[in-house]
mmCIF file of C-alpha atoms in Angstrom:
data_model
loop_
_atom_site.group_PDB
_atom_site.id
_atom_site.type_symbol
_atom_site.label_atom_id
_atom_site.label_comp_id
_atom_site.label_asym_id
_atom_site.label_seq_id
_atom_site.Cartn_x
_atom_site.Cartn_y
_atom_site.Cartn_z
ATOM 1 C CA LEU A 1 -3.243 49.447 -8.725
ATOM 2 C CA LEU A 2 0.518 49.867 -8.568
ATOM 3 C CA SER A 3 0.677 51.046 -12.194
ATOM 4 C CA THR A 4 -2.029 53.630 -11.458
ATOM 5 C CA ALA A 5 0.037 54.963 -8.562
ATOM 6 C CA PHE A 6 3.164 55.203 -10.735
ATOM 7 C CA VAL A 7 1.287 56.986 -13.537
ATOM 8 C CA SER A 8 -0.119 59.432 -10.984
ATOM 9 C CA ILE A 9 3.400 60.119 -9.736
ATOM 10 C CA VAL A 10 4.521 60.861 -13.311
ATOM 11 C CA TYR A 11 1.654 63.365 -13.702
ATOM 12 C CA VAL A 12 2.451 65.204 -10.478
ATOM 13 C CA ALA A 13 6.232 65.106 -11.008
ATOM 14 C CA SER A 14 5.858 66.411 -14.563
ATOM 15 C CA ASN A 15 3.633 69.240 -13.347
ATOM 16 C CA TRP A 16 6.164 70.105 -10.639
ATOM 17 C CA LEU A 17 9.093 70.061 -13.109
ATOM 18 C CA LEU A 18 7.294 72.286 -15.603
ATOM 19 C CA GLU A 19 5.734 74.702 -13.117
ATOM 20 C CA PHE A 20 6.855 78.300 -12.467
ATOM 21 C CA PRO A 21 8.525 79.819 -10.500
ATOM 22 C CA TRP A 22 11.833 78.052 -10.474
ATOM 23 C CA SER A 23 15.233 79.326 -9.480
ATOM 24 C CA ARG A 24 16.500 77.791 -12.710
ATOM 25 C CA PRO A 25 15.082 77.684 -16.239
ATOM 26 C CA VAL A 26 12.036 75.464 -16.644
ATOM 27 C CA PRO A 27 12.519 72.605 -19.125
ATOM 28 C CA LYS A 28 10.413 72.841 -22.214
ATOM 29 C CA PRO A 29 7.661 70.204 -22.493
ATOM 30 C CA LEU A 30 9.304 68.641 -25.541
ATOM 31 C CA VAL A 31 12.620 68.245 -23.700
ATOM 32 C CA LEU A 32 10.933 66.551 -20.736
ATOM 33 C CA ALA A 33 8.948 64.304 -23.086
ATOM 34 C CA GLN A 34 12.193 63.271 -24.803
ATOM 35 C CA MET A 35 13.994 62.600 -21.518
ATOM 36 C CA LEU A 36 11.215 60.439 -20.086
ATOM 37 C CA GLY A 37 10.604 58.850 -23.488
ATOM 38 C CA THR A 38 14.213 57.655 -23.547
ATOM 39 C CA VAL A 39 13.786 55.984 -20.153
ATOM 40 C CA GLU A 40 10.486 54.408 -21.231
ATOM 41 C CA VAL A 41 11.996 53.094 -24.482
ATOM 42 C CA ALA A 42 14.852 51.490 -22.545
ATOM 43 C CA ILE A 43 12.393 49.698 -20.231
ATOM 44 C CA ILE A 44 10.218 48.599 -23.155
ATOM 45 C CA CYS A 45 13.276 47.295 -25.052
ATOM 46 C CA ILE A 46 14.300 45.148 -22.082
ATOM 47 C CA TYR A 47 10.782 43.709 -21.886
ATOM 48 C CA PHE A 48 10.668 43.222 -25.658
ATOM 49 C CA LEU A 49 13.965 41.342 -25.724
ATOM 50 C CA ALA A 50 13.125 39.220 -22.679
ATOM 51 C CA GLU A 51 9.481 38.410 -23.384
ATOM 52 C CA VAL A 52 8.395 39.171 -26.976
ATOM 53 C CA VAL A 53 11.363 38.023 -29.060
ATOM 54 C CA PRO A 54 11.432 34.496 -27.539
ATOM 55 C CA HIS A 55 7.676 34.124 -28.245
ATOM 56 C CA TRP A 56 7.590 36.027 -31.550
ATOM 57 C CA ASP A 57 5.482 33.528 -33.486
ATOM 58 C CA SER A 58 2.710 33.156 -30.902
ATOM 59 C CA LEU A 59 2.602 36.865 -30.012
ATOM 60 C CA VAL A 60 3.151 38.492 -33.424
ATOM 61 C CA SER A 61 3.476 36.352 -36.557
ATOM 62 C CA ASP A 62 0.443 34.166 -35.902
ATOM 63 C CA HIS A 63 -1.803 37.256 -35.630
ATOM 64 C CA ILE A 64 -0.846 38.952 -38.903
ATOM 65 C CA LYS A 65 -3.434 38.481 -41.634
ATOM 66 C CA PRO A 66 -2.265 36.586 -44.702
ATOM 67 C CA GLY A 67 -1.265 38.893 -47.531
ATOM 68 C CA VAL A 68 -0.127 41.785 -45.335
ATOM 69 C CA THR A 69 3.318 42.908 -46.413
ATOM 70 C CA THR A 70 6.249 43.925 -44.255
ATOM 71 C CA HIS A 71 6.023 47.386 -45.855
ATOM 72 C CA GLU A 72 2.416 47.778 -44.669
ATOM 73 C CA CYS A 73 3.358 46.693 -41.139
ATOM 74 C CA LEU A 74 6.262 49.156 -41.001
ATOM 75 C CA LEU A 75 4.135 52.001 -42.394
ATOM 76 C CA ASN A 76 1.393 51.381 -39.841
ATOM 77 C CA TYR A 77 3.939 51.193 -37.052
ATOM 78 C CA ALA A 78 5.537 54.480 -38.148
ATOM 79 C CA LEU A 79 2.099 56.129 -38.141
ATOM 80 C CA TYR A 80 1.442 54.690 -34.678
ATOM 81 C CA LEU A 81 4.762 56.094 -33.386
ATOM 82 C CA LEU A 82 3.904 59.527 -34.805
ATOM 83 C CA VAL A 83 0.514 59.545 -33.081
ATOM 84 C CA CYS A 84 2.098 58.408 -29.791
ATOM 85 C CA GLY A 85 4.714 61.163 -30.062
ATOM 86 C CA VAL A 86 2.081 63.861 -30.585
ATOM 87 C CA HIS A 87 0.072 62.440 -27.683
ATOM 88 C CA GLN A 88 3.145 62.435 -25.432
ATOM 89 C CA TYR A 89 4.011 66.026 -26.311
ATOM 90 C CA ALA A 90 0.416 67.150 -25.686
ATOM 91 C CA PHE A 91 0.505 65.517 -22.258
ATOM 92 C CA TYR A 92 3.685 67.320 -21.208
ATOM 93 C CA TYR A 93 2.445 70.569 -22.674
ATOM 94 C CA SER A 94 -0.727 70.335 -20.574
ATOM 95 C CA CYS A 95 1.427 69.658 -17.491
ATOM 96 C CA SER A 96 3.256 72.936 -18.145
ATOM 97 C CA LEU A 97 0.061 74.998 -17.866
ATOM 98 C CA GLY A 98 0.549 75.969 -14.233
ATOM 99 C CA PRO A 99 -0.147 74.449 -10.839
ATOM 100 C CA THR A 100 -3.238 72.557 -12.003
ATOM 101 C CA GLY A 101 -1.657 71.169 -15.181
ATOM 102 C CA ALA A 102 -1.377 67.625 -13.821
ATOM 103 C CA VAL A 103 -5.025 67.717 -12.769
ATOM 104 C CA THR A 104 -6.041 68.897 -16.232
ATOM 105 C CA ALA A 105 -3.998 66.106 -17.838
ATOM 106 C CA GLY A 106 -5.516 63.579 -15.420
ATOM 107 C CA VAL A 107 -9.057 64.724 -16.151
ATOM 108 C CA ASN A 108 -8.407 64.470 -19.895
ATOM 109 C CA LYS A 109 -7.022 60.951 -19.435
ATOM 110 C CA CYS A 110 -10.092 59.928 -17.416
ATOM 111 C CA VAL A 111 -12.462 61.162 -20.116
ATOM 112 C CA GLN A 112 -10.402 59.363 -22.788
ATOM 113 C CA THR A 113 -10.560 56.116 -20.821
ATOM 114 C CA ALA A 114 -14.308 56.366 -20.221
ATOM 115 C CA LEU A 115 -14.959 57.058 -23.901
ATOM 116 C CA LEU A 116 -12.674 54.189 -24.858
ATOM 117 C CA PHE A 117 -15.026 51.714 -23.157
ATOM 118 C CA PHE A 118 -17.906 52.752 -25.417
ATOM 119 C CA ILE A 119 -15.903 53.136 -28.632
ATOM 120 C CA SER A 120 -14.213 49.780 -28.046
ATOM 121 C CA HIS A 121 -17.611 48.130 -27.556
ATOM 122 C CA TRP A 122 -18.934 49.701 -30.741
ATOM 123 C CA LEU A 123 -15.917 48.754 -32.876
ATOM 124 C CA PHE A 124 -14.715 45.440 -31.435
ATOM 125 C CA CYS A 125 -17.441 43.727 -29.393
ATOM 126 C CA GLY A 126 -18.336 41.493 -32.344
ATOM 127 C CA VAL A 127 -14.707 40.378 -32.666
ATOM 128 C CA ALA A 128 -13.559 40.053 -29.039
ATOM 129 C CA SER A 129 -15.976 39.553 -26.173
ATOM 130 C CA SER A 130 -13.506 41.202 -23.778
ATOM 131 C CA GLN A 131 -14.243 44.507 -25.543
ATOM 132 C CA CYS A 132 -17.981 44.364 -24.873
ATOM 133 C CA LEU A 133 -19.490 46.674 -22.280
ATOM 134 C CA SER A 134 -20.026 45.164 -18.883
ATOM 135 C CA GLU A 135 -21.825 46.490 -15.845
ATOM 136 C CA LEU A 136 -18.504 47.366 -14.195
ATOM 137 C CA LYS A 137 -17.269 49.270 -17.270
ATOM 138 C CA VAL A 138 -20.454 51.335 -17.418
ATOM 139 C CA ILE A 139 -20.282 52.056 -13.670
ATOM 140 C CA GLY A 140 -16.631 53.066 -14.066
ATOM 141 C CA ALA A 141 -17.356 55.344 -17.023
ATOM 142 C CA VAL A 142 -20.294 56.987 -15.233
ATOM 143 C CA GLY A 143 -18.128 57.465 -12.138
ATOM 144 C CA VAL A 144 -15.347 59.052 -14.174
ATOM 145 C CA CYS A 145 -17.737 61.384 -15.995
ATOM 146 C CA ALA A 146 -19.409 62.362 -12.684
ATOM 147 C CA GLY A 147 -15.989 63.078 -11.190
ATOM 148 C CA VAL A 148 -15.011 65.226 -14.170
ATOM 149 C CA LEU A 149 -18.269 67.177 -13.916
ATOM 150 C CA LEU A 150 -17.801 67.678 -10.162
ATOM 151 C CA TYR A 151 -14.222 68.813 -10.709
ATOM 152 C CA GLY A 152 -15.342 71.233 -13.419
ATOM 153 C CA TYR A 153 -18.116 72.622 -11.265
ATOM 154 C CA PHE A 154 -16.340 72.843 -7.909
ATOM 155 C CA GLY A 155 -12.684 72.744 -9.009
#
C-alpha cells in the first residue's frame, strides 16, 4: 500500500513538473527521466550491495540454466535496460501532455497491470503456480478495466 502511494506521488509530481505554464522553462521529459533515474539507480545499488551480493548464489547463480554463457546474460540484460529506458521516457513524455498527463499515465499503467495478469497466466502458469489466475486477480483486472472505461466515458 505504501509503495502504491509513493508511485502515485511520482505520477502527480512528474505531471506538475512538466506542466505549463511555469515562470521558468519546463524540463524536458528526458531530462526529468534521467534525474529521477539517477536517484532510483542509487537506491537500487544500495539494495543490491546490501541484499543481493551477499546471497548471490541462492538469488542468481542457482537459477541460471546450465549452458547459458555470460555473454548471453549480459546481452539480455542490455536489451532489458534498453526496454526499461524507452518505457521510462514514454512515461515522462505522457506526464508532459498537460494537466491530465498523470491520469493518462496512471490509466495506461492500470491497463498494463490488468493485462499482465492474463498474459502471465498464459505464459507461466504451467511453470509457477503463483502466476496462475485467481479469483482476486480476475476481480482486480475487471475492476481496473471498469475504472478505465468509466474514466474514458465520464472523464
